[in-house]
Structures are given as C-alpha cells and as structure tokens.
C-alpha cells in the first residue's frame, strides 16, 4: 500500500521544477484550478475514475484530493449524487476574505512590536524581489515574493496555529490561479510599502488598517477576474 511519504513527484502544476510535492498535492492543485477557472462548473459531478485518467494519477491521491477540497468547500458530497462542484459565488469569496482580514490584521498587529532587524531584512528582500518581478513582468515571481512577504510578517507573531489558519484561507483562492496584471502588481507593491512604513514606526493599528485595505483591494481583483474568466 502506498503512503504519503512514498507519493512524491515533481509537481507538474508548479512553474518550479525543483518543487517536489505529493501526488495528492498535485491532484488538489489541478482540480482546484479547474474549479476556480470554470472548467469544472458548479453542479458538475466529478467521478474519481474519470479524474484518475484525466489527471494521470492513481485513485488514492484523487480520493484524498476530494476529501481536502470538500473540507475547503469547493466540492460537496451528496447522497446518491456523489461528489459535485460547489457553487463558487462572489458571496463565498467575500466570506473567505472577511476571515482573512480578521486573521491577518490580528497577525500583523501582534507581529509589529516583536519584529527584529532580521525580520526587516527578510521583508526588504521580499520587497526587492517583488520590484524585480514587476520590472521583468513576471507574475509568478511576484506571487512567490508576495507570499514570502506576508508569511514572513505573520510568522513573526509567534503563533503557528494562526499562520496555519491564514495559509488555509490563502489556498482557497490561491495566488496565480487567474494570473496577475502588471498594474495590479504595481498597486500591490505600493500597498506593501505603506504597510512596511507603518511597521517601521511600530504603529500596529495603522499597519493592521493598511493590511485590511490591501486584502480588500485584492478581494475585488479576484472577484473581477473570476467574472472575466467565467464570462459572467
């Protein structure tokens, strides 16, 4: 019988060939991407046997992917109907981002007073990487640097459970599913700069306020891109 430790492979859904993930991770990413971009439409029944062939993976990673995506609310298990794609509405996006705003505001406010010079060096490195990504028009590099920027701040709060909750909600509407325009990258960079300035001043309330505004702006961006991708 295969185990999670055994099921390692290079993730074909990733742009980085050096990132090794489990086959379950690959299945989750590919199924989630197809749901969020409308390939698998709301109400569509997903059969494990068909996805095994479609994704070129075994039955175990597909079954485990179903369980994870059901827990995220992207899939629903119904008696006699099997597993179907949930309705992803603007309301569901708003619910996730409402939770993100609460969690991430709290995280940055807690981190503000305890950030060390080493933390600020890491934050500055992420900012530089985002700047380079904008210059080279590389959305993937920007998204990776953006993730490092946010999580570098949140982990400084010293609350691993909080960071895990934030990561969980990021995965529900992950960066990179719809792409990222240069204009949005530039705006995001400006928002990050304001957040950093508040952190340098050790103004926790202002940093938290800027973070909420930043997330709110990206929420609107995601909703618009979902509409564009699905031609709603």
JSON list of C-alpha atoms in Angstrom, two decimals:
[
{"chain": "A", "resi": 1, "resn": "UNK", "atom": "CA", "xyz": [0.00, 0.00, 0.00]},
{"chain": "A", "resi": 2, "resn": "UNK", "atom": "CA", "xyz": [1.34, 3.43, -0.88]},
{"chain": "A", "resi": 3, "resn": "UNK", "atom": "CA", "xyz": [1.84, 6.10, 1.77]},
{"chain": "A", "resi": 4, "resn": "UNK", "atom": "CA", "xyz": [2.02, 9.86, 1.74]},
{"chain": "A", "resi": 5, "resn": "UNK", "atom": "CA", "xyz": [5.80, 9.57, 2.18]},
{"chain": "A", "resi": 6, "resn": "UNK", "atom": "CA", "xyz": [6.02, 7.38, -0.92]},
{"chain": "A", "resi": 7, "resn": "UNK", "atom": "CA", "xyz": [3.85, 9.53, -3.15]},
{"chain": "A", "resi": 8, "resn": "UNK", "atom": "CA", "xyz": [6.44, 12.16, -4.05]},
{"chain": "A", "resi": 9, "resn": "UNK", "atom": "CA", "xyz": [6.92, 13.60, -7.51]},
{"chain": "A", "resi": 10, "resn": "UNK", "atom": "CA", "xyz": [7.78, 16.85, -9.21]},
{"chain": "A", "resi": 11, "resn": "UNK", "atom": "CA", "xyz": [4.63, 18.92, -9.31]},
{"chain": "A", "resi": 12, "resn": "UNK", "atom": "CA", "xyz": [3.54, 19.44, -12.94]},
{"chain": "A", "resi": 13, "resn": "UNK", "atom": "CA", "xyz": [1.17, 22.19, -11.80]},
{"chain": "A", "resi": 14, "resn": "UNK", "atom": "CA", "xyz": [4.08, 24.26, -10.50]},
{"chain": "A", "resi": 15, "resn": "UNK", "atom": "CA", "xyz": [6.29, 26.55, -12.53]},
{"chain": "A", "resi": 16, "resn": "UNK", "atom": "CA", "xyz": [9.26, 25.50, -10.40]},
{"chain": "A", "resi": 17, "resn": "UNK", "atom": "CA", "xyz": [10.53, 22.05, -11.46]},
{"chain": "A", "resi": 18, "resn": "UNK", "atom": "CA", "xyz": [12.56, 21.81, -8.24]},
{"chain": "A", "resi": 19, "resn": "UNK", "atom": "CA", "xyz": [9.46, 21.81, -6.01]},
{"chain": "A", "resi": 20, "resn": "UNK", "atom": "CA", "xyz": [8.64, 18.22, -5.06]},
{"chain": "A", "resi": 21, "resn": "UNK", "atom": "CA", "xyz": [5.13, 17.57, -3.76]},
{"chain": "A", "resi": 22, "resn": "UNK", "atom": "CA", "xyz": [2.94, 14.59, -3.09]},
{"chain": "A", "resi": 23, "resn": "UNK", "atom": "CA", "xyz": [0.68, 13.32, -5.83]},
{"chain": "A", "resi": 24, "resn": "UNK", "atom": "CA", "xyz": [-2.22, 14.34, -3.60]},
{"chain": "A", "resi": 25, "resn": "UNK", "atom": "CA", "xyz": [-0.92, 17.92, -3.64]},
{"chain": "A", "resi": 26, "resn": "UNK", "atom": "CA", "xyz": [-0.77, 17.81, -7.43]},
{"chain": "A", "resi": 27, "resn": "UNK", "atom": "CA", "xyz": [-4.33, 16.46, -7.66]},
{"chain": "A", "resi": 28, "resn": "UNK", "atom": "CA", "xyz": [-5.62, 19.14, -5.27]},
{"chain": "A", "resi": 29, "resn": "UNK", "atom": "CA", "xyz": [-3.94, 21.94, -7.21]},
{"chain": "A", "resi": 30, "resn": "UNK", "atom": "CA", "xyz": [-5.15, 20.75, -10.60]},
{"chain": "A", "resi": 31, "resn": "UNK", "atom": "CA", "xyz": [-8.74, 20.09, -9.52]},
{"chain": "A", "resi": 32, "resn": "UNK", "atom": "CA", "xyz": [-8.91, 23.37, -7.57]},
{"chain": "A", "resi": 33, "resn": "UNK", "atom": "CA", "xyz": [-7.57, 25.31, -10.57]},
{"chain": "A", "resi": 34, "resn": "UNK", "atom": "CA", "xyz": [-10.19, 23.79, -12.87]},
{"chain": "A", "resi": 35, "resn": "UNK", "atom": "CA", "xyz": [-12.98, 24.61, -10.43]},
{"chain": "A", "resi": 36, "resn": "UNK", "atom": "CA", "xyz": [-11.93, 28.22, -9.88]},
{"chain": "A", "resi": 37, "resn": "UNK", "atom": "CA", "xyz": [-11.44, 28.87, -13.60]},
{"chain": "A", "resi": 38, "resn": "UNK", "atom": "CA", "xyz": [-14.77, 27.29, -14.53]},
{"chain": "A", "resi": 39, "resn": "UNK", "atom": "CA", "xyz": [-13.52, 24.18, -16.32]},
{"chain": "A", "resi": 40, "resn": "UNK", "atom": "CA", "xyz": [-15.43, 22.13, -13.75]},
{"chain": "A", "resi": 41, "resn": "UNK", "atom": "CA", "xyz": [-18.69, 24.07, -13.45]},
{"chain": "A", "resi": 42, "resn": "UNK", "atom": "CA", "xyz": [-20.96, 24.35, -10.44]},
{"chain": "A", "resi": 43, "resn": "UNK", "atom": "CA", "xyz": [-23.18, 21.29, -10.05]},
{"chain": "A", "resi": 44, "resn": "UNK", "atom": "CA", "xyz": [-20.95, 19.10, -12.21]},
{"chain": "A", "resi": 45, "resn": "UNK", "atom": "CA", "xyz": [-20.45, 15.59, -10.88]},
{"chain": "A", "resi": 46, "resn": "UNK", "atom": "CA", "xyz": [-16.82, 14.54, -10.57]},
{"chain": "A", "resi": 47, "resn": "UNK", "atom": "CA", "xyz": [-16.10, 10.83, -10.78]},
{"chain": "A", "resi": 48, "resn": "UNK", "atom": "CA", "xyz": [-12.89, 9.52, -9.30]},
{"chain": "A", "resi": 49, "resn": "UNK", "atom": "CA", "xyz": [-12.36, 7.01, -12.08]},
{"chain": "A", "resi": 50, "resn": "UNK", "atom": "CA", "xyz": [-12.56, 9.73, -14.74]},
{"chain": "A", "resi": 51, "resn": "UNK", "atom": "CA", "xyz": [-10.20, 12.07, -12.92]},
{"chain": "A", "resi": 52, "resn": "UNK", "atom": "CA", "xyz": [-7.69, 9.27, -12.46]},
{"chain": "A", "resi": 53, "resn": "UNK", "atom": "CA", "xyz": [-7.50, 9.05, -16.25]},
{"chain": "A", "resi": 54, "resn": "UNK", "atom": "CA", "xyz": [-7.76, 12.79, -16.82]},
{"chain": "A", "resi": 55, "resn": "UNK", "atom": "CA", "xyz": [-5.01, 13.74, -14.37]},
{"chain": "A", "resi": 56, "resn": "UNK", "atom": "CA", "xyz": [-2.82, 10.68, -14.91]},
{"chain": "A", "resi": 57, "resn": "UNK", "atom": "CA", "xyz": [-2.75, 9.94, -11.19]},
{"chain": "A", "resi": 58, "resn": "UNK", "atom": "CA", "xyz": [-3.74, 7.00, -9.01]},
{"chain": "A", "resi": 59, "resn": "UNK", "atom": "CA", "xyz": [-7.04, 6.53, -7.23]},
{"chain": "A", "resi": 60, "resn": "UNK", "atom": "CA", "xyz": [-5.58, 7.28, -3.77]},
{"chain": "A", "resi": 61, "resn": "UNK", "atom": "CA", "xyz": [-4.35, 10.85, -4.46]},
{"chain": "A", "resi": 62, "resn": "UNK", "atom": "CA", "xyz": [-7.60, 11.68, -6.27]},
{"chain": "A", "resi": 63, "resn": "UNK", "atom": "CA", "xyz": [-9.67, 10.34, -3.36]},
{"chain": "A", "resi": 64, "resn": "UNK", "atom": "CA", "xyz": [-7.56, 12.30, -0.86]},
{"chain": "A", "resi": 65, "resn": "UNK", "atom": "CA", "xyz": [-7.85, 15.41, -3.03]},
{"chain": "A", "resi": 66, "resn": "UNK", "atom": "CA", "xyz": [-11.64, 15.06, -2.95]},
{"chain": "A", "resi": 67, "resn": "UNK", "atom": "CA", "xyz": [-11.57, 14.94, 0.86]},
{"chain": "A", "resi": 68, "resn": "UNK", "atom": "CA", "xyz": [-9.41, 18.07, 1.10]},
{"chain": "A", "resi": 69, "resn": "UNK", "atom": "CA", "xyz": [-11.47, 20.03, -1.42]},
{"chain": "A", "resi": 70, "resn": "UNK", "atom": "CA", "xyz": [-14.69, 19.04, 0.35]},
{"chain": "A", "resi": 71, "resn": "UNK", "atom": "CA", "xyz": [-13.20, 20.43, 3.58]},
{"chain": "A", "resi": 72, "resn": "UNK", "atom": "CA", "xyz": [-12.41, 23.68, 1.71]},
{"chain": "A", "resi": 73, "resn": "UNK", "atom": "CA", "xyz": [-15.97, 23.90, 0.44]},
{"chain": "A", "resi": 74, "resn": "UNK", "atom": "CA", "xyz": [-15.08, 23.67, -3.25]},
{"chain": "A", "resi": 75, "resn": "UNK", "atom": "CA", "xyz": [-16.65, 20.21, -3.54]},
{"chain": "A", "resi": 76, "resn": "UNK", "atom": "CA", "xyz": [-19.80, 18.78, -1.93]},
{"chain": "A", "resi": 77, "resn": "UNK", "atom": "CA", "xyz": [-20.61, 15.14, -1.22]},
{"chain": "A", "resi": 78, "resn": "UNK", "atom": "CA", "xyz": [-24.31, 14.39, -1.66]},
{"chain": "A", "resi": 79, "resn": "UNK", "atom": "CA", "xyz": [-26.16, 11.11, -1.08]},
{"chain": "A", "resi": 80, "resn": "UNK", "atom": "CA", "xyz": [-26.87, 9.26, -4.35]},
{"chain": "A", "resi": 81, "resn": "UNK", "atom": "CA", "xyz": [-25.24, 12.09, -6.35]},
{"chain": "A", "resi": 82, "resn": "UNK", "atom": "CA", "xyz": [-21.64, 11.56, -5.33]},
{"chain": "A", "resi": 83, "resn": "UNK", "atom": "CA", "xyz": [-19.18, 14.45, -5.34]},
{"chain": "A", "resi": 84, "resn": "UNK", "atom": "CA", "xyz": [-20.23, 17.60, -7.15]},
{"chain": "A", "resi": 85, "resn": "UNK", "atom": "CA", "xyz": [-18.68, 21.02, -7.69]},
{"chain": "A", "resi": 86, "resn": "UNK", "atom": "CA", "xyz": [-19.96, 23.64, -5.25]},
{"chain": "A", "resi": 87, "resn": "UNK", "atom": "CA", "xyz": [-21.36, 26.96, -6.39]},
{"chain": "A", "resi": 88, "resn": "UNK", "atom": "CA", "xyz": [-18.49, 29.44, -6.13]},
{"chain": "A", "resi": 89, "resn": "UNK", "atom": "CA", "xyz": [-20.26, 32.75, -5.78]},
{"chain": "A", "resi": 90, "resn": "UNK", "atom": "CA", "xyz": [-19.00, 36.21, -5.02]},
{"chain": "A", "resi": 91, "resn": "UNK", "atom": "CA", "xyz": [-20.56, 35.64, -1.62]},
{"chain": "A", "resi": 92, "resn": "UNK", "atom": "CA", "xyz": [-18.27, 32.70, -0.91]},
{"chain": "A", "resi": 93, "resn": "UNK", "atom": "CA", "xyz": [-15.26, 34.78, -1.96]},
{"chain": "A", "resi": 94, "resn": "UNK", "atom": "CA", "xyz": [-16.37, 37.56, 0.35]},
{"chain": "A", "resi": 95, "resn": "UNK", "atom": "CA", "xyz": [-16.73, 35.10, 3.23]},
{"chain": "A", "resi": 96, "resn": "UNK", "atom": "CA", "xyz": [-13.17, 33.83, 2.81]},
{"chain": "A", "resi": 97, "resn": "UNK", "atom": "CA", "xyz": [-11.72, 37.31, 2.50]},
{"chain": "A", "resi": 98, "resn": "UNK", "atom": "CA", "xyz": [-13.70, 38.53, 5.52]},
{"chain": "A", "resi": 99, "resn": "UNK", "atom": "CA", "xyz": [-11.99, 35.83, 7.58]},
{"chain": "A", "resi": 100, "resn": "UNK", "atom": "CA", "xyz": [-8.62, 36.67, 6.03]},
{"chain": "A", "resi": 101, "resn": "UNK", "atom": "CA", "xyz": [-8.97, 40.32, 7.04]},
{"chain": "A", "resi": 102, "resn": "UNK", "atom": "CA", "xyz": [-9.62, 39.41, 10.67]},
{"chain": "A", "resi": 103, "resn": "UNK", "atom": "CA", "xyz": [-6.81, 36.85, 10.86]},
{"chain": "A", "resi": 104, "resn": "UNK", "atom": "CA", "xyz": [-4.20, 38.86, 9.00]},
{"chain": "A", "resi": 105, "resn": "UNK", "atom": "CA", "xyz": [-4.95, 42.11, 10.79]},
{"chain": "A", "resi": 106, "resn": "UNK", "atom": "CA", "xyz": [-4.52, 40.36, 14.10]},
{"chain": "A", "resi": 107, "resn": "UNK", "atom": "CA", "xyz": [-1.31, 38.67, 12.93]},
{"chain": "A", "resi": 108, "resn": "UNK", "atom": "CA", "xyz": [0.37, 41.86, 11.75]},
{"chain": "A", "resi": 109, "resn": "UNK", "atom": "CA", "xyz": [-0.68, 43.78, 14.86]},
{"chain": "A", "resi": 110, "resn": "UNK", "atom": "CA", "xyz": [0.84, 41.04, 17.03]},
{"chain": "A", "resi": 111, "resn": "UNK", "atom": "CA", "xyz": [4.00, 40.91, 14.92]},
{"chain": "A", "resi": 112, "resn": "UNK", "atom": "CA", "xyz": [4.56, 44.68, 14.84]},
{"chain": "A", "resi": 113, "resn": "UNK", "atom": "CA", "xyz": [6.10, 45.03, 18.29]},
{"chain": "A", "resi": 114, "resn": "UNK", "atom": "CA", "xyz": [8.37, 41.97, 18.02]},
{"chain": "A", "resi": 115, "resn": "UNK", "atom": "CA", "xyz": [9.83, 42.34, 14.52]},
{"chain": "A", "resi": 116, "resn": "UNK", "atom": "CA", "xyz": [13.63, 42.13, 14.69]},
{"chain": "A", "resi": 117, "resn": "UNK", "atom": "CA", "xyz": [16.26, 43.57, 12.35]},
{"chain": "A", "resi": 118, "resn": "UNK", "atom": "CA", "xyz": [16.47, 40.11, 10.80]},
{"chain": "A", "resi": 119, "resn": "UNK", "atom": "CA", "xyz": [12.74, 40.17, 10.10]},
{"chain": "A", "resi": 120, "resn": "UNK", "atom": "CA", "xyz": [13.04, 43.57, 8.44]},
{"chain": "A", "resi": 121, "resn": "UNK", "atom": "CA", "xyz": [15.94, 42.31, 6.35]},
{"chain": "A", "resi": 122, "resn": "UNK", "atom": "CA", "xyz": [13.75, 39.44, 5.13]},
{"chain": "A", "resi": 123, "resn": "UNK", "atom": "CA", "xyz": [10.85, 41.83, 4.45]},
{"chain": "A", "resi": 124, "resn": "UNK", "atom": "CA", "xyz": [13.16, 44.13, 2.48]},
{"chain": "A", "resi": 125, "resn": "UNK", "atom": "CA", "xyz": [14.42, 41.14, 0.46]},
{"chain": "A", "resi": 126, "resn": "UNK", "atom": "CA", "xyz": [10.85, 40.21, -0.44]},
{"chain": "A", "resi": 127, "resn": "UNK", "atom": "CA", "xyz": [10.15, 43.80, -1.46]},
{"chain": "A", "resi": 128, "resn": "UNK", "atom": "CA", "xyz": [13.22, 43.81, -3.70]},
{"chain": "A", "resi": 129, "resn": "UNK", "atom": "CA", "xyz": [12.14, 40.52, -5.27]},
{"chain": "A", "resi": 130, "resn": "UNK", "atom": "CA", "xyz": [8.68, 41.94, -5.97]},
{"chain": "A", "resi": 131, "resn": "UNK", "atom": "CA", "xyz": [10.26, 45.01, -7.58]},
{"chain": "A", "resi": 132, "resn": "UNK", "atom": "CA", "xyz": [12.42, 42.81, -9.81]},
{"chain": "A", "resi": 133, "resn": "UNK", "atom": "CA", "xyz": [9.37, 40.74, -10.74]},
{"chain": "A", "resi": 134, "resn": "UNK", "atom": "CA", "xyz": [7.47, 43.85, -11.81]},
{"chain": "A", "resi": 135, "resn": "UNK", "atom": "CA", "xyz": [10.44, 45.05, -13.88]},
{"chain": "A", "resi": 136, "resn": "UNK", "atom": "CA", "xyz": [10.69, 41.67, -15.61]},
{"chain": "A", "resi": 137, "resn": "UNK", "atom": "CA", "xyz": [6.88, 41.35, -15.86]},
{"chain": "A", "resi": 138, "resn": "UNK", "atom": "CA", "xyz": [6.97, 38.00, -14.09]},
{"chain": "A", "resi": 139, "resn": "UNK", "atom": "CA", "xyz": [3.68, 37.38, -12.21]},
{"chain": "A", "resi": 140, "resn": "UNK", "atom": "CA", "xyz": [4.83, 34.03, -10.84]},
{"chain": "A", "resi": 141, "resn": "UNK", "atom": "CA", "xyz": [7.97, 35.52, -9.28]},
{"chain": "A", "resi": 142, "resn": "UNK", "atom": "CA", "xyz": [5.86, 38.35, -7.87]},
{"chain": "A", "resi": 143, "resn": "UNK", "atom": "CA", "xyz": [3.39, 35.92, -6.33]},
{"chain": "A", "resi": 144, "resn": "UNK", "atom": "CA", "xyz": [6.18, 33.95, -4.67]},
{"chain": "A", "resi": 145, "resn": "UNK", "atom": "CA", "xyz": [7.78, 37.10, -3.26]},
{"chain": "A", "resi": 146, "resn": "UNK", "atom": "CA", "xyz": [4.35, 38.34, -2.16]},
{"chain": "A", "resi": 147, "resn": "UNK", "atom": "CA", "xyz": [3.74, 35.11, -0.26]},
{"chain": "A", "resi": 148, "resn": "UNK", "atom": "CA", "xyz": [7.16, 35.37, 1.41]},
{"chain": "A", "resi": 149, "resn": "UNK", "atom": "CA", "xyz": [6.42, 38.99, 2.36]},
{"chain": "A", "resi": 150, "resn": "UNK", "atom": "CA", "xyz": [3.11, 38.20, 4.06]},
{"chain": "A", "resi": 151, "resn": "UNK", "atom": "CA", "xyz": [4.12, 34.97, 5.77]},
{"chain": "A", "resi": 152, "resn": "UNK", "atom": "CA", "xyz": [7.40, 36.48, 6.94]},
{"chain": "A", "resi": 153, "resn": "UNK", "atom": "CA", "xyz": [5.38, 39.07, 8.86]},
{"chain": "A", "resi": 154, "resn": "UNK", "atom": "CA", "xyz": [2.73, 36.68, 10.15]},
{"chain": "A", "resi": 155, "resn": "UNK", "atom": "CA", "xyz": [5.18, 34.04, 11.40]},
{"chain": "A", "resi": 156, "resn": "UNK", "atom": "CA", "xyz": [6.96, 36.74, 13.40]},
{"chain": "A", "resi": 157, "resn": "UNK", "atom": "CA", "xyz": [3.84, 36.91, 15.59]},
{"chain": "A", "resi": 158, "resn": "UNK", "atom": "CA", "xyz": [4.94, 33.58, 17.04]},
{"chain": "A", "resi": 159, "resn": "UNK", "atom": "CA", "xyz": [1.58, 31.83, 16.67]},
{"chain": "A", "resi": 160, "resn": "UNK", "atom": "CA", "xyz": [1.93, 28.79, 14.37]},
{"chain": "A", "resi": 161, "resn": "UNK", "atom": "CA", "xyz": [-1.78, 27.93, 14.57]},
{"chain": "A", "resi": 162, "resn": "UNK", "atom": "CA", "xyz": [-2.67, 31.43, 13.40]},
{"chain": "A", "resi": 163, "resn": "UNK", "atom": "CA", "xyz": [-0.22, 31.18, 10.48]},
{"chain": "A", "resi": 164, "resn": "UNK", "atom": "CA", "xyz": [-1.69, 27.79, 9.54]},
{"chain": "A", "resi": 165, "resn": "UNK", "atom": "CA", "xyz": [-5.22, 29.23, 9.52]},
{"chain": "A", "resi": 166, "resn": "UNK", "atom": "CA", "xyz": [-4.07, 32.07, 7.29]},
{"chain": "A", "resi": 167, "resn": "UNK", "atom": "CA", "xyz": [-2.35, 29.66, 4.89]},
{"chain": "A", "resi": 168, "resn": "UNK", "atom": "CA", "xyz": [-5.53, 27.56, 4.74]},
{"chain": "A", "resi": 169, "resn": "UNK", "atom": "CA", "xyz": [-7.61, 30.53, 3.65]},
{"chain": "A", "resi": 170, "resn": "UNK", "atom": "CA", "xyz": [-4.97, 31.64, 1.13]},
{"chain": "A", "resi": 171, "resn": "UNK", "atom": "CA", "xyz": [-5.21, 28.19, -0.51]},
{"chain": "A", "resi": 172, "resn": "UNK", "atom": "CA", "xyz": [-8.96, 28.51, -1.04]},
{"chain": "A", "resi": 173, "resn": "UNK", "atom": "CA", "xyz": [-8.38, 31.20, -3.66]},
{"chain": "A", "resi": 174, "resn": "UNK", "atom": "CA", "xyz": [-4.67, 30.75, -4.33]},
{"chain": "A", "resi": 175, "resn": "UNK", "atom": "CA", "xyz": [-2.42, 33.28, -5.97]},
{"chain": "A", "resi": 176, "resn": "UNK", "atom": "CA", "xyz": [-1.71, 32.51, -9.59]},
{"chain": "A", "resi": 177, "resn": "UNK", "atom": "CA", "xyz": [-4.99, 30.80, -10.47]},
{"chain": "A", "resi": 178, "resn": "UNK", "atom": "CA", "xyz": [-6.19, 33.69, -12.61]},
{"chain": "A", "resi": 179, "resn": "UNK", "atom": "CA", "xyz": [-2.93, 35.47, -13.31]},
{"chain": "A", "resi": 180, "resn": "UNK", "atom": "CA", "xyz": [-1.84, 38.91, -12.14]},
{"chain": "A", "resi": 181, "resn": "UNK", "atom": "CA", "xyz": [-1.65, 42.08, -14.23]},
{"chain": "A", "resi": 182, "resn": "UNK", "atom": "CA", "xyz": [1.33, 44.42, -14.11]},
{"chain": "A", "resi": 183, "resn": "UNK", "atom": "CA", "xyz": [-0.96, 47.22, -12.92]},
{"chain": "A", "resi": 184, "resn": "UNK", "atom": "CA", "xyz": [-2.18, 45.10, -10.01]},
{"chain": "A", "resi": 185, "resn": "UNK", "atom": "CA", "xyz": [1.41, 44.15, -9.14]},
{"chain": "A", "resi": 186, "resn": "UNK", "atom": "CA", "xyz": [2.39, 47.84, -9.03]},
{"chain": "A", "resi": 187, "resn": "UNK", "atom": "CA", "xyz": [-0.61, 48.76, -6.89]},
{"chain": "A", "resi": 188, "resn": "UNK", "atom": "CA", "xyz": [0.08, 45.85, -4.56]},
{"chain": "A", "resi": 189, "resn": "UNK", "atom": "CA", "xyz": [3.70, 46.95, -4.23]},
{"chain": "A", "resi": 190, "resn": "UNK", "atom": "CA", "xyz": [2.59, 50.45, -3.23]},
{"chain": "A", "resi": 191, "resn": "UNK", "atom": "CA", "xyz": [0.27, 48.96, -0.62]},
{"chain": "A", "resi": 192, "resn": "UNK", "atom": "CA", "xyz": [3.10, 46.81, 0.73]},
{"chain": "A", "resi": 193, "resn": "UNK", "atom": "CA", "xyz": [5.31, 49.89, 1.05]},
{"chain": "A", "resi": 194, "resn": "UNK", "atom": "CA", "xyz": [2.72, 51.63, 3.23]},
{"chain": "A", "resi": 195, "resn": "UNK", "atom": "CA", "xyz": [2.46, 48.52, 5.39]},
{"chain": "A", "resi": 196, "resn": "UNK", "atom": "CA", "xyz": [6.25, 48.40, 5.84]},
{"chain": "A", "resi": 197, "resn": "UNK", "atom": "CA", "xyz": [6.41, 52.09, 6.76]},
{"chain": "A", "resi": 198, "resn": "UNK", "atom": "CA", "xyz": [3.79, 51.52, 9.48]},
{"chain": "A", "resi": 199, "resn": "UNK", "atom": "CA", "xyz": [5.75, 48.53, 10.79]},
{"chain": "A", "resi": 200, "resn": "UNK", "atom": "CA", "xyz": [8.98, 50.53, 10.90]},
{"chain": "A", "resi": 201, "resn": "UNK", "atom": "CA", "xyz": [7.16, 53.15, 13.01]},
{"chain": "A", "resi": 202, "resn": "UNK", "atom": "CA", "xyz": [5.85, 50.31, 15.23]},
{"chain": "A", "resi": 203, "resn": "UNK", "atom": "CA", "xyz": [2.32, 51.55, 14.61]},
{"chain": "A", "resi": 204, "resn": "UNK", "atom": "CA", "xyz": [0.39, 48.30, 14.94]},
{"chain": "A", "resi": 205, "resn": "UNK", "atom": "CA", "xyz": [-3.06, 49.78, 14.42]},
{"chain": "A", "resi": 206, "resn": "UNK", "atom": "CA", "xyz": [-2.01, 51.60, 11.25]},
{"chain": "A", "resi": 207, "resn": "UNK", "atom": "CA", "xyz": [-0.25, 48.50, 9.90]},
{"chain": "A", "resi": 208, "resn": "UNK", "atom": "CA", "xyz": [-3.38, 46.46, 10.57]},
{"chain": "A", "resi": 209, "resn": "UNK", "atom": "CA", "xyz": [-5.55, 49.05, 8.83]},
{"chain": "A", "resi": 210, "resn": "UNK", "atom": "CA", "xyz": [-3.27, 49.11, 5.79]},
{"chain": "A", "resi": 211, "resn": "UNK", "atom": "CA", "xyz": [-3.32, 45.30, 5.66]},
{"chain": "A", "resi": 212, "resn": "UNK", "atom": "CA", "xyz": [-7.12, 45.21, 5.66]},
{"chain": "A", "resi": 213, "resn": "UNK", "atom": "CA", "xyz": [-7.20, 47.75, 2.81]},
{"chain": "A", "resi": 214, "resn": "UNK", "atom": "CA", "xyz": [-4.63, 45.69, 0.90]},
{"chain": "A", "resi": 215, "resn": "UNK", "atom": "CA", "xyz": [-6.66, 42.48, 1.26]},
{"chain": "A", "resi": 216, "resn": "UNK", "atom": "CA", "xyz": [-9.90, 44.29, 0.43]},
{"chain": "A", "resi": 217, "resn": "UNK", "atom": "CA", "xyz": [-8.40, 45.58, -2.82]},
{"chain": "A", "resi": 218, "resn": "UNK", "atom": "CA", "xyz": [-7.19, 42.13, -3.80]},
{"chain": "A", "resi": 219, "resn": "UNK", "atom": "CA", "xyz": [-10.61, 40.67, -2.98]},
{"chain": "A", "resi": 220, "resn": "UNK", "atom": "CA", "xyz": [-12.18, 42.98, -5.55]},
{"chain": "A", "resi": 221, "resn": "UNK", "atom": "CA", "xyz": [-9.46, 42.00, -8.01]},
{"chain": "A", "resi": 222, "resn": "UNK", "atom": "CA", "xyz": [-10.17, 38.27, -7.52]},
{"chain": "A", "resi": 223, "resn": "UNK", "atom": "CA", "xyz": [-13.93, 38.71, -7.93]},
{"chain": "A", "resi": 224, "resn": "UNK", "atom": "CA", "xyz": [-13.46, 40.66, -11.15]},
{"chain": "A", "resi": 225, "resn": "UNK", "atom": "CA", "xyz": [-11.04, 38.07, -12.54]},
{"chain": "A", "resi": 226, "resn": "UNK", "atom": "CA", "xyz": [-13.46, 35.26, -11.67]},
{"chain": "A", "resi": 227, "resn": "UNK", "atom": "CA", "xyz": [-16.16, 37.07, -13.61]},
{"chain": "A", "resi": 228, "resn": "UNK", "atom": "CA", "xyz": [-13.81, 37.65, -16.55]},
{"chain": "A", "resi": 229, "resn": "UNK", "atom": "CA", "xyz": [-12.68, 34.00, -16.64]},
{"chain": "A", "resi": 230, "resn": "UNK", "atom": "CA", "xyz": [-16.22, 32.69, -16.47]},
{"chain": "A", "resi": 231, "resn": "UNK", "atom": "CA", "xyz": [-17.73, 35.35, -18.70]},
{"chain": "A", "resi": 232, "resn": "UNK", "atom": "CA", "xyz": [-20.35, 36.08, -16.03]}
]
